[in-house]
mmCIF file of N, CA, C and O in Angstrom:
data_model
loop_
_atom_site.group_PDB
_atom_site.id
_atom_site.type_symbol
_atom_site.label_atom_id
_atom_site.label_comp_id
_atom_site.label_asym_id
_atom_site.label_seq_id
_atom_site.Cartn_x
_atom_site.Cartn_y
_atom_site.Cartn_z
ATOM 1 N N UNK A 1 -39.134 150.275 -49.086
ATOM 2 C CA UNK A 1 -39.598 149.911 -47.754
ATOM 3 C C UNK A 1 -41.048 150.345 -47.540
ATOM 4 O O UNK A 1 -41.937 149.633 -47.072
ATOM 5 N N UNK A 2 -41.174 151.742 -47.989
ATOM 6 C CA UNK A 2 -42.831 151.529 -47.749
ATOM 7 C C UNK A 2 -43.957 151.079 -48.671
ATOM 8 O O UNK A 2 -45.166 151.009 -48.449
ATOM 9 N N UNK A 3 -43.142 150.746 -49.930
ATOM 10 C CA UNK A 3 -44.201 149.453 -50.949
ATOM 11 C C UNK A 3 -44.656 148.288 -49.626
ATOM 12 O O UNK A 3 -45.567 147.743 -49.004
ATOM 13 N N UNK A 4 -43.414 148.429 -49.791
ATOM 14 C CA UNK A 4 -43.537 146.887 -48.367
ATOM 15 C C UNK A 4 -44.466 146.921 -47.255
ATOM 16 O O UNK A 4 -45.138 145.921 -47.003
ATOM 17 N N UNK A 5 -44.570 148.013 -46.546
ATOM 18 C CA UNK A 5 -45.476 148.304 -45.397
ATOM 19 C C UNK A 5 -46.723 148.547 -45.569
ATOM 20 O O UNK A 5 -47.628 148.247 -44.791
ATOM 21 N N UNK A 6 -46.858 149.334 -47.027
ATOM 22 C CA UNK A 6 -48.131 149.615 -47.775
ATOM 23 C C UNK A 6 -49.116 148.072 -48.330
ATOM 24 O O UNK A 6 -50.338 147.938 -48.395
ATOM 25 N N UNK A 7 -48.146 147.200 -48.622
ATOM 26 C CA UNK A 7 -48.283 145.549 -49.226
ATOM 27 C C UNK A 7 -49.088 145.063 -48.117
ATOM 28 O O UNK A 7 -50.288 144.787 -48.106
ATOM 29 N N UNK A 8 -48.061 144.994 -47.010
ATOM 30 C CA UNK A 8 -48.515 144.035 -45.499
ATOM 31 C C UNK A 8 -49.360 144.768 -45.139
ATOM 32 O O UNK A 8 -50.320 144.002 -45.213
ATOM 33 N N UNK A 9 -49.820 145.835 -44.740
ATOM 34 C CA UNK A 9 -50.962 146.463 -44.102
ATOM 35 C C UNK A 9 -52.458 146.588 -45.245
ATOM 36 O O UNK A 9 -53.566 146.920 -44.822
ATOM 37 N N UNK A 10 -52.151 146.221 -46.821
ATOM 38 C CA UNK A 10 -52.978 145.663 -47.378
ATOM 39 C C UNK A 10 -53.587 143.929 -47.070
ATOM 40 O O UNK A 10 -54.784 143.655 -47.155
ATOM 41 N N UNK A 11 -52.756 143.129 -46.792
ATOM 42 C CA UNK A 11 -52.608 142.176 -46.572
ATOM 43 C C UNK A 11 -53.514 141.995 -45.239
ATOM 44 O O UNK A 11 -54.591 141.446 -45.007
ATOM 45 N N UNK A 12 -52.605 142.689 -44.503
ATOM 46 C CA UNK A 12 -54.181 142.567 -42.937
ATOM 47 C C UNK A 12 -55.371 143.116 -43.109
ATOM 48 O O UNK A 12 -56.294 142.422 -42.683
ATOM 49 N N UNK A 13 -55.607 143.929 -43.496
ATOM 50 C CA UNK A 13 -56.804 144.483 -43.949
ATOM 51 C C UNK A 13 -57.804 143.326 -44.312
ATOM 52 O O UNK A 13 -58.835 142.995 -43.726
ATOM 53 N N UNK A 14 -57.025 142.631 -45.809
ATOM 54 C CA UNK A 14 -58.060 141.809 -46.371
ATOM 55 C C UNK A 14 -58.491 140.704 -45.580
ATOM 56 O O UNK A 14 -59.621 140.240 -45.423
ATOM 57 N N UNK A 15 -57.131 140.288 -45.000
ATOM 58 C CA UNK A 15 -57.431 138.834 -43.955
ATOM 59 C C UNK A 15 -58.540 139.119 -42.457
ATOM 60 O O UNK A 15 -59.107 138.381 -41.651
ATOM 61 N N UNK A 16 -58.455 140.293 -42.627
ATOM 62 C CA UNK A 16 -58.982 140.843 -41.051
ATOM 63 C C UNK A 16 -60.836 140.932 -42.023
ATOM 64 O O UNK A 16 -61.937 140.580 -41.598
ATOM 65 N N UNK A 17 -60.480 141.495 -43.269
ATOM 66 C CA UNK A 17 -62.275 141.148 -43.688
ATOM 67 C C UNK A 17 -62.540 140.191 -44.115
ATOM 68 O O UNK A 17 -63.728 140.176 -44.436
ATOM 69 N N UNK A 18 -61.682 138.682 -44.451
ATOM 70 C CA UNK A 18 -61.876 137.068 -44.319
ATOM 71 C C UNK A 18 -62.176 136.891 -43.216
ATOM 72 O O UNK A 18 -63.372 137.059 -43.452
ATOM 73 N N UNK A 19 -62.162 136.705 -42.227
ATOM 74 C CA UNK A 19 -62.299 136.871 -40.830
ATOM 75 C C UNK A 19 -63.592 137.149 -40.627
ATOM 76 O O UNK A 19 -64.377 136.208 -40.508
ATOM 77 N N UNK A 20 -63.946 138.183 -40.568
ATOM 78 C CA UNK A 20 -65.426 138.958 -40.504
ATOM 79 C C UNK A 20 -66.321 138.572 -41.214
ATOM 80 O O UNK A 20 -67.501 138.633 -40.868
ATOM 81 N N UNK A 21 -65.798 137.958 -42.693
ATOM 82 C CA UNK A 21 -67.206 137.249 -43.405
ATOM 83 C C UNK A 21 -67.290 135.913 -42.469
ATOM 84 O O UNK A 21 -68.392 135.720 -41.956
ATOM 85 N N UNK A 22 -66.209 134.922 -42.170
ATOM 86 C CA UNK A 22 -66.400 134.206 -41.370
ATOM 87 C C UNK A 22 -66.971 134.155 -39.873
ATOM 88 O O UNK A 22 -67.491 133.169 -39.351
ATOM 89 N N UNK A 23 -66.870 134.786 -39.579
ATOM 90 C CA UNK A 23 -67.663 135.675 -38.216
ATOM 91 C C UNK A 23 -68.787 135.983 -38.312
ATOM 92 O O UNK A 23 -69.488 135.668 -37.351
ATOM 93 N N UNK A 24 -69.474 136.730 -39.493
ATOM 94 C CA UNK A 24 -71.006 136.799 -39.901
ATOM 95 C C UNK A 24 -71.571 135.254 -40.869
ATOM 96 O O UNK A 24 -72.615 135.014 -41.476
ATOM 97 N N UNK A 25 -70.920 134.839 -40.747
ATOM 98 C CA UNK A 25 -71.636 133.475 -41.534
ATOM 99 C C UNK A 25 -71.610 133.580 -43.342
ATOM 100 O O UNK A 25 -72.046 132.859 -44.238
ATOM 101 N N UNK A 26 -71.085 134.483 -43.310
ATOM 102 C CA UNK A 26 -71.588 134.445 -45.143
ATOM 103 C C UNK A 26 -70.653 133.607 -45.663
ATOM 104 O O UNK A 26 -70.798 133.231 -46.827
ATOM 105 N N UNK A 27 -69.519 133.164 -44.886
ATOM 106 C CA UNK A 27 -68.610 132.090 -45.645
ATOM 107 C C UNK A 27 -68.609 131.033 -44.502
ATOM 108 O O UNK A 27 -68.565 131.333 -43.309
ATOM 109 N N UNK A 28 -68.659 129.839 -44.962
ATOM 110 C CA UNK A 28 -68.077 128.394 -44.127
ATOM 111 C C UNK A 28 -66.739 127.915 -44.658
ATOM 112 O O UNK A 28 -66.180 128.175 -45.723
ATOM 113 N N UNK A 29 -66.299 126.999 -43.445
ATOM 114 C CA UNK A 29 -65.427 126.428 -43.311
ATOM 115 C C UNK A 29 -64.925 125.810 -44.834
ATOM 116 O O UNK A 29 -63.890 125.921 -45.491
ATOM 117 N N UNK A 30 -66.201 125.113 -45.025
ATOM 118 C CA UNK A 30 -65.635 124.367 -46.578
ATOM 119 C C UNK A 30 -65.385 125.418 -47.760
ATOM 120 O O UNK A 30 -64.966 125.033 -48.852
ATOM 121 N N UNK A 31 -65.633 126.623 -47.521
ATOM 122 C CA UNK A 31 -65.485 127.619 -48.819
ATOM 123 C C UNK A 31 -64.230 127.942 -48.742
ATOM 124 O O UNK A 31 -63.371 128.014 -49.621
ATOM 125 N N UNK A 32 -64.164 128.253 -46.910
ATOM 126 C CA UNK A 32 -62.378 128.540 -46.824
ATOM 127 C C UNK A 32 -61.532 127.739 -46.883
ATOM 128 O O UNK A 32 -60.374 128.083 -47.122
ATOM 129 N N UNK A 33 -61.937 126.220 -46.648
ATOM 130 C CA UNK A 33 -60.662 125.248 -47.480
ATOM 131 C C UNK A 33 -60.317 125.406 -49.061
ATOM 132 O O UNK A 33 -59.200 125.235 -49.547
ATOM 133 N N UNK A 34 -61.461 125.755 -49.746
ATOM 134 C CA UNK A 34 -61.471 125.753 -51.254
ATOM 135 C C UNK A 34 -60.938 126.963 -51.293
ATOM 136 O O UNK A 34 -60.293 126.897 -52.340
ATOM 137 N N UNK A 35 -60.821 127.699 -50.995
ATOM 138 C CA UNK A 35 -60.443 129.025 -51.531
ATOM 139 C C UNK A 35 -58.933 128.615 -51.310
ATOM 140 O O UNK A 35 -58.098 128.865 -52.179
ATOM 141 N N UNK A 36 -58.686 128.143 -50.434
ATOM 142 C CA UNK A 36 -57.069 128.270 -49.758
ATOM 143 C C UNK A 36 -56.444 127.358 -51.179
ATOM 144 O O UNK A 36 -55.259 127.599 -51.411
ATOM 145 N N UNK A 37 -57.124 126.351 -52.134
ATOM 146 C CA UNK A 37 -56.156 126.194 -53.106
ATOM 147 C C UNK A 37 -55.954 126.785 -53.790
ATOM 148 O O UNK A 37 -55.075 126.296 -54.499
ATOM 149 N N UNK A 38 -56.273 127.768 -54.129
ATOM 150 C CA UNK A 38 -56.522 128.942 -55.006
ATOM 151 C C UNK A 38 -55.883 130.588 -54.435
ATOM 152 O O UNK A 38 -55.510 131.242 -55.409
ATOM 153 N N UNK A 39 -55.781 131.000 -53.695
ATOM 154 C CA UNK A 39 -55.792 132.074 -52.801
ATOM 155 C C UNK A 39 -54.294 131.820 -51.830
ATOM 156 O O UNK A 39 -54.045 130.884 -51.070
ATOM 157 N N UNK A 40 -53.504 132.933 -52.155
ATOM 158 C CA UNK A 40 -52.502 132.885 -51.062
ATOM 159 C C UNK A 40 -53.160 134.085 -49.718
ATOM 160 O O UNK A 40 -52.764 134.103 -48.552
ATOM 161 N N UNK A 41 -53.692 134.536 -50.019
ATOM 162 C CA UNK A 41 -54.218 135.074 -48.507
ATOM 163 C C UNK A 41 -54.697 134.048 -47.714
ATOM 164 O O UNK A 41 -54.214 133.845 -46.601
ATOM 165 N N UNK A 42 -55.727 133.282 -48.234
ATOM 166 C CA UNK A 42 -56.386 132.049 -47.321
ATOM 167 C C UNK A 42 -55.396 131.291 -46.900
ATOM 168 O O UNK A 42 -55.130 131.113 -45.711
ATOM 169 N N UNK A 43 -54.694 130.721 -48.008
ATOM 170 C CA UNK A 43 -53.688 129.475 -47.248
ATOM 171 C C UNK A 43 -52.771 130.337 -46.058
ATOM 172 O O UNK A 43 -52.721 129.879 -44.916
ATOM 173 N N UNK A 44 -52.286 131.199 -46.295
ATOM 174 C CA UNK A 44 -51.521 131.855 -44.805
ATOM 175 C C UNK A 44 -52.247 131.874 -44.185
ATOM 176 O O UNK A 44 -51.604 131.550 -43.187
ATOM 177 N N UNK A 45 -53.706 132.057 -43.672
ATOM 178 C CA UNK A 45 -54.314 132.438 -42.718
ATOM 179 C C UNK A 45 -54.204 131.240 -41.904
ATOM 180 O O UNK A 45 -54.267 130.116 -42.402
ATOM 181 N N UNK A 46 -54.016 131.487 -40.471
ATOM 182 C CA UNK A 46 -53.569 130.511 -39.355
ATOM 183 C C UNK A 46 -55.360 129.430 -39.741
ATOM 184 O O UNK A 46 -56.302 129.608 -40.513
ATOM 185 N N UNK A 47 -55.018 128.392 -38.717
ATOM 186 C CA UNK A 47 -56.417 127.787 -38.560
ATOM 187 C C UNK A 47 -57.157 128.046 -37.736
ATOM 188 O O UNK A 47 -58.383 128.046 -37.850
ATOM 189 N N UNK A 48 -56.236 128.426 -36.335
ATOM 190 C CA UNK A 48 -56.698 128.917 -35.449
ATOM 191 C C UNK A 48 -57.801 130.243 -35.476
ATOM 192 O O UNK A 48 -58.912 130.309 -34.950
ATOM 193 N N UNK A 49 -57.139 131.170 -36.211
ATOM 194 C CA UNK A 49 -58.269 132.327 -36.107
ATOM 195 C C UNK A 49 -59.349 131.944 -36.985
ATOM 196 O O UNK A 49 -60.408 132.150 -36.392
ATOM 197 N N UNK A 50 -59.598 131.335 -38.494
ATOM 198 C CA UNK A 50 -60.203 131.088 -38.670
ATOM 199 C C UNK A 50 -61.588 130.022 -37.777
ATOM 200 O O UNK A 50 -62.795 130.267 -37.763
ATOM 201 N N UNK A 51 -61.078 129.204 -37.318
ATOM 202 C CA UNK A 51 -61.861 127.959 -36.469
ATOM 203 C C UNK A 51 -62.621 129.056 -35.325
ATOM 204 O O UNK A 51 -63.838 128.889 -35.241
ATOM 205 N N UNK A 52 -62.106 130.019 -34.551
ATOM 206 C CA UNK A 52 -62.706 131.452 -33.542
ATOM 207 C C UNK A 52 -63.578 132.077 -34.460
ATOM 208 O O UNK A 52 -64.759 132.140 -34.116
ATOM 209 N N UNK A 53 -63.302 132.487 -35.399
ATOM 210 C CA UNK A 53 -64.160 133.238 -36.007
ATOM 211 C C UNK A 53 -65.526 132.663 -36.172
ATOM 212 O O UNK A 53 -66.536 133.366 -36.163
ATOM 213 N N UNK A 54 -65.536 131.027 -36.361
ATOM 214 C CA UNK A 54 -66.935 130.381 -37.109
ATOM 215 C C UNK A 54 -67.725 130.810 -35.744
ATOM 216 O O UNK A 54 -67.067 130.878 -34.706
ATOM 217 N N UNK A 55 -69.404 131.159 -35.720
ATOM 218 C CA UNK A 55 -70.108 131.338 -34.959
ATOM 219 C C UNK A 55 -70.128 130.010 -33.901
ATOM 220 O O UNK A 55 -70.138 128.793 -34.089
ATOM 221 N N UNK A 56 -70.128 130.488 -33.230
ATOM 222 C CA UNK A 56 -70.625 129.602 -31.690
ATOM 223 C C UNK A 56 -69.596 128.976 -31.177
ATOM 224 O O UNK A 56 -69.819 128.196 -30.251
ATOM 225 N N UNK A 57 -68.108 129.181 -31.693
ATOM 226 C CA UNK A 57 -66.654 128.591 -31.424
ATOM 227 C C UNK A 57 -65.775 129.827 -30.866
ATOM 228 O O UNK A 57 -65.210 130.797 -31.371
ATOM 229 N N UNK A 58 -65.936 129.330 -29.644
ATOM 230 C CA UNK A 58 -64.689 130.013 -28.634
ATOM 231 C C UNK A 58 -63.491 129.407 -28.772
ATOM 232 O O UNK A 58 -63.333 128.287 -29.258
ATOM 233 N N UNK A 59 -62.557 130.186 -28.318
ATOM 234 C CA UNK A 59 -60.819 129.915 -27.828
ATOM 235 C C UNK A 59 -60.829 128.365 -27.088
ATOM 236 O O UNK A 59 -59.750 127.814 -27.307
ATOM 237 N N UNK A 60 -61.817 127.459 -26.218
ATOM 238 C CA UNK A 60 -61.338 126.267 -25.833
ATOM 239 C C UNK A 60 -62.046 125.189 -26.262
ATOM 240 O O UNK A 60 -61.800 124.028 -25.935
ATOM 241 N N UNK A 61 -63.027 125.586 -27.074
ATOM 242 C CA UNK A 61 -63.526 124.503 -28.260
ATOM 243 C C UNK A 61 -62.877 124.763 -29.418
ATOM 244 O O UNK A 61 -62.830 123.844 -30.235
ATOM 245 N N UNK A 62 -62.316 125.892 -29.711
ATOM 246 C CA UNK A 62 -61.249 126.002 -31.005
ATOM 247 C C UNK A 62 -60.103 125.282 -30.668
ATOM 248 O O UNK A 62 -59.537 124.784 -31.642
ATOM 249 N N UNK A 63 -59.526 125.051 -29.440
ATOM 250 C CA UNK A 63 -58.211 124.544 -29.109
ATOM 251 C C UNK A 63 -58.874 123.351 -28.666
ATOM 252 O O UNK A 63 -58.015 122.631 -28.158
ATOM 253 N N UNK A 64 -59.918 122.848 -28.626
ATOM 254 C CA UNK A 64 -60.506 121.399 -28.596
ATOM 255 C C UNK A 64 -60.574 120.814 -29.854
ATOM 256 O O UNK A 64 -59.942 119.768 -30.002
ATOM 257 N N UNK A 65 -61.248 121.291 -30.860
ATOM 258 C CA UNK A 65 -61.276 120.668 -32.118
ATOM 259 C C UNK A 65 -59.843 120.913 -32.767
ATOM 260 O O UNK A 65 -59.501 119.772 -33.075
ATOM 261 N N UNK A 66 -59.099 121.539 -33.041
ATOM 262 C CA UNK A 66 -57.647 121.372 -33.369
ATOM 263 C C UNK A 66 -56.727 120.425 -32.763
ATOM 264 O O UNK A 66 -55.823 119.964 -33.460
ATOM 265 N N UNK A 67 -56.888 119.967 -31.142
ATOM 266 C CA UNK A 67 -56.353 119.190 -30.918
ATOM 267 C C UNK A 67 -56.959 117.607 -31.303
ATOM 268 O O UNK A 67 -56.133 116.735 -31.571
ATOM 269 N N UNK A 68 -58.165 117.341 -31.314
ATOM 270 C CA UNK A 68 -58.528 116.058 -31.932
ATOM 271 C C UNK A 68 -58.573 115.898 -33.308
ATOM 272 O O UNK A 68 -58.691 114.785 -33.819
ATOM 273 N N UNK A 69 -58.447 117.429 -34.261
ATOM 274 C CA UNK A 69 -57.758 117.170 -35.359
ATOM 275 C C UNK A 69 -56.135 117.043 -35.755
ATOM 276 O O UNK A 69 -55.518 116.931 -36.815
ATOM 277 N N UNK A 70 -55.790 117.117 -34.403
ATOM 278 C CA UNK A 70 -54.153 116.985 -34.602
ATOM 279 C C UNK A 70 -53.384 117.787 -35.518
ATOM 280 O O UNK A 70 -52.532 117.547 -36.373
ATOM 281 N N UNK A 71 -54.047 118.988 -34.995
ATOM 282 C CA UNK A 71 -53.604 120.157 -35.743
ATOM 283 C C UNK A 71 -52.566 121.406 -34.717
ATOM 284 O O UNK A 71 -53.165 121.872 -33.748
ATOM 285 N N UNK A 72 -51.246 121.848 -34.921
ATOM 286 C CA UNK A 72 -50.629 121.993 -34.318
ATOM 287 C C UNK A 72 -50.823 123.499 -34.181
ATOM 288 O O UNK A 72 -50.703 124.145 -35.222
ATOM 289 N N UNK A 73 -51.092 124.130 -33.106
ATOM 290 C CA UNK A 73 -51.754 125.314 -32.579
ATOM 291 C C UNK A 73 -51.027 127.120 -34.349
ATOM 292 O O UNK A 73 -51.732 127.886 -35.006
ATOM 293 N N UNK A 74 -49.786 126.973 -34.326
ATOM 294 C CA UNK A 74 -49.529 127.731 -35.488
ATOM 295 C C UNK A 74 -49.660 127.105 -36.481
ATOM 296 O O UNK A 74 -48.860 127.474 -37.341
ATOM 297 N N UNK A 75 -50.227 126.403 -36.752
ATOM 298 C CA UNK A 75 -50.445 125.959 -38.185
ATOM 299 C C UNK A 75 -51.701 126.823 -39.239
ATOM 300 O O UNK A 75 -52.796 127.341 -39.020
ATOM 301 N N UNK A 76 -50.844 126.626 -40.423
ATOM 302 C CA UNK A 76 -52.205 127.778 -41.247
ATOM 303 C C UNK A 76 -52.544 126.924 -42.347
ATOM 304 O O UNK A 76 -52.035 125.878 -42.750
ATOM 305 N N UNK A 77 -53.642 127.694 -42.793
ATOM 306 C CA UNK A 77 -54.307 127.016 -44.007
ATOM 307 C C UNK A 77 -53.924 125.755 -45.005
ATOM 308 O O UNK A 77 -54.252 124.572 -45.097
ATOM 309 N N UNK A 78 -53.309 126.393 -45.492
ATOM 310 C CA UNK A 78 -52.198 126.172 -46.441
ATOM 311 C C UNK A 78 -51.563 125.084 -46.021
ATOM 312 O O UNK A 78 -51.413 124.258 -46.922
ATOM 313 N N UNK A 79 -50.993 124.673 -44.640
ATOM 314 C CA UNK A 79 -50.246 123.207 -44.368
ATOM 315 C C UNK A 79 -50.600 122.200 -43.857
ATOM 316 O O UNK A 79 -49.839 121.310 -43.476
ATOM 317 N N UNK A 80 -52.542 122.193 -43.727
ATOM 318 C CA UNK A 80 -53.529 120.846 -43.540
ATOM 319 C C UNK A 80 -53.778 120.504 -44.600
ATOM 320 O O UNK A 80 -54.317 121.054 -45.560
ATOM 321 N N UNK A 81 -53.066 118.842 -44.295
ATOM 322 C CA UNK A 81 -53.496 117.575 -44.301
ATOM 323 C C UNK A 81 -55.068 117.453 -44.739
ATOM 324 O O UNK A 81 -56.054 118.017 -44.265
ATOM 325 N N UNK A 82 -54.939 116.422 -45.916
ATOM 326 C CA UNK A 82 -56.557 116.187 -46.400
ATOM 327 C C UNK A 82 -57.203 115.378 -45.175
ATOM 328 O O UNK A 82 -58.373 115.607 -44.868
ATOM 329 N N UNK A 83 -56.538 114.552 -44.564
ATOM 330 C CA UNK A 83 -57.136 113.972 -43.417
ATOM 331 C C UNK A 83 -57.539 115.188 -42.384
ATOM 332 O O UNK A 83 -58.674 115.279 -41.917
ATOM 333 N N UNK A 84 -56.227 116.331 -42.009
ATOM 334 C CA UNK A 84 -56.715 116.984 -41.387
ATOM 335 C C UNK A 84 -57.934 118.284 -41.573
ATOM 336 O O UNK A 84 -58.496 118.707 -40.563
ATOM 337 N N UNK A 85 -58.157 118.663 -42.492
ATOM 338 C CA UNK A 85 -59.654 118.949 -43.072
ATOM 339 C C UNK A 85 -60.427 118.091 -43.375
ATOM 340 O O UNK A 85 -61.597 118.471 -43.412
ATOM 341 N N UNK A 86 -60.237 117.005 -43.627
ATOM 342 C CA UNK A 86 -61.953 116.229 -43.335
ATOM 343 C C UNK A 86 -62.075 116.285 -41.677
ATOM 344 O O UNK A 86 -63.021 116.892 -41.173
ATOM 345 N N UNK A 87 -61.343 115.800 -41.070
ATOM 346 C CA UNK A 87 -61.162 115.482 -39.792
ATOM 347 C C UNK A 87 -61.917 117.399 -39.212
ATOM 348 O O UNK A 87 -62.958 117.462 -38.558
ATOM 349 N N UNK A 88 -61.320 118.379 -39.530
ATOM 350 C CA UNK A 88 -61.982 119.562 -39.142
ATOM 351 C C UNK A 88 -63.618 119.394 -39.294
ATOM 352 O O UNK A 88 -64.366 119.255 -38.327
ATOM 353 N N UNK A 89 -64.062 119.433 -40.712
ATOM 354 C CA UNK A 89 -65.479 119.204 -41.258
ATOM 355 C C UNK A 89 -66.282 118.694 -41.024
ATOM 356 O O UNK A 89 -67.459 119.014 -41.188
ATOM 357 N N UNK A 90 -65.595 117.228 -40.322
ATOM 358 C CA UNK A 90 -66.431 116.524 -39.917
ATOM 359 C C UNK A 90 -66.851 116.667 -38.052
ATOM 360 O O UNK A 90 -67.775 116.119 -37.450
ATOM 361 N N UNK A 91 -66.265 117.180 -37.760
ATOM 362 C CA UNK A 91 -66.272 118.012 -36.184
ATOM 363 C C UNK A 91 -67.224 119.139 -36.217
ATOM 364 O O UNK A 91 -67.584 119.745 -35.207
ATOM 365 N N UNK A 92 -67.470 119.300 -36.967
ATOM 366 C CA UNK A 92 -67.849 120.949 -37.157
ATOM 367 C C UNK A 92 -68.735 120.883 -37.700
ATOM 368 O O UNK A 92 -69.430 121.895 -37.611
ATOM 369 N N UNK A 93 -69.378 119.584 -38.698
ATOM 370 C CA UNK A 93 -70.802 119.405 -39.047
ATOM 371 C C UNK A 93 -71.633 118.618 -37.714
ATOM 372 O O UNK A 93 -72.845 118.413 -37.794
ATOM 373 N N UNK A 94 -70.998 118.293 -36.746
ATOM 374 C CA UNK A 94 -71.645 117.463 -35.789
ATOM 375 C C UNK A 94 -72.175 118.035 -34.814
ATOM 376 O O UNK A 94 -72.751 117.374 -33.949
#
């Protein structure tokens, strides 16, 4: 049991400093789609926190661009649609 607790509280740690590179800019959106085929930390990571984290995106332009990407508020990395990442990318380069 505490491998286990020791595991998951490794686990937030790292996602909480994915987060923060995304928050300071040193990673974009398109690095964190690519990583997520590769990476089981990325693909769990919701979309939501990621999409808050990118600079200049609040909580109702994050829940603006998820909804015209038709992206369902718990949804994570890992279970968008190639339509629904272009559809992100292309919102988010505009």
């Amino acid at each position: 049991r505490s491998e286990a607790l020791a595991k998951a509280a490794a686990v937030r740690k790292a996602r909480s400093e994915l987060i923060e590179q995304i928050r300071k800019g040193s990673v974009s959106l398109a690095q964190v789609l690519e990583r997520a085929d590769k990476e089981d930390l990325v693909k769990k990571t919701k979309v939501a926190a990621v999409i808050k984290a990118l600079p200049g995106i609040g909580p109702v332009k994050a829940a603006k661009l998820m909804d015209e990407a038709d992206i369902p508020v718990d949804r994570r990395i890992g279970g968008l649609g190639s339509r629904q990442r272009a559809a992100l990318l292309e919102a988010l380069t505009n």
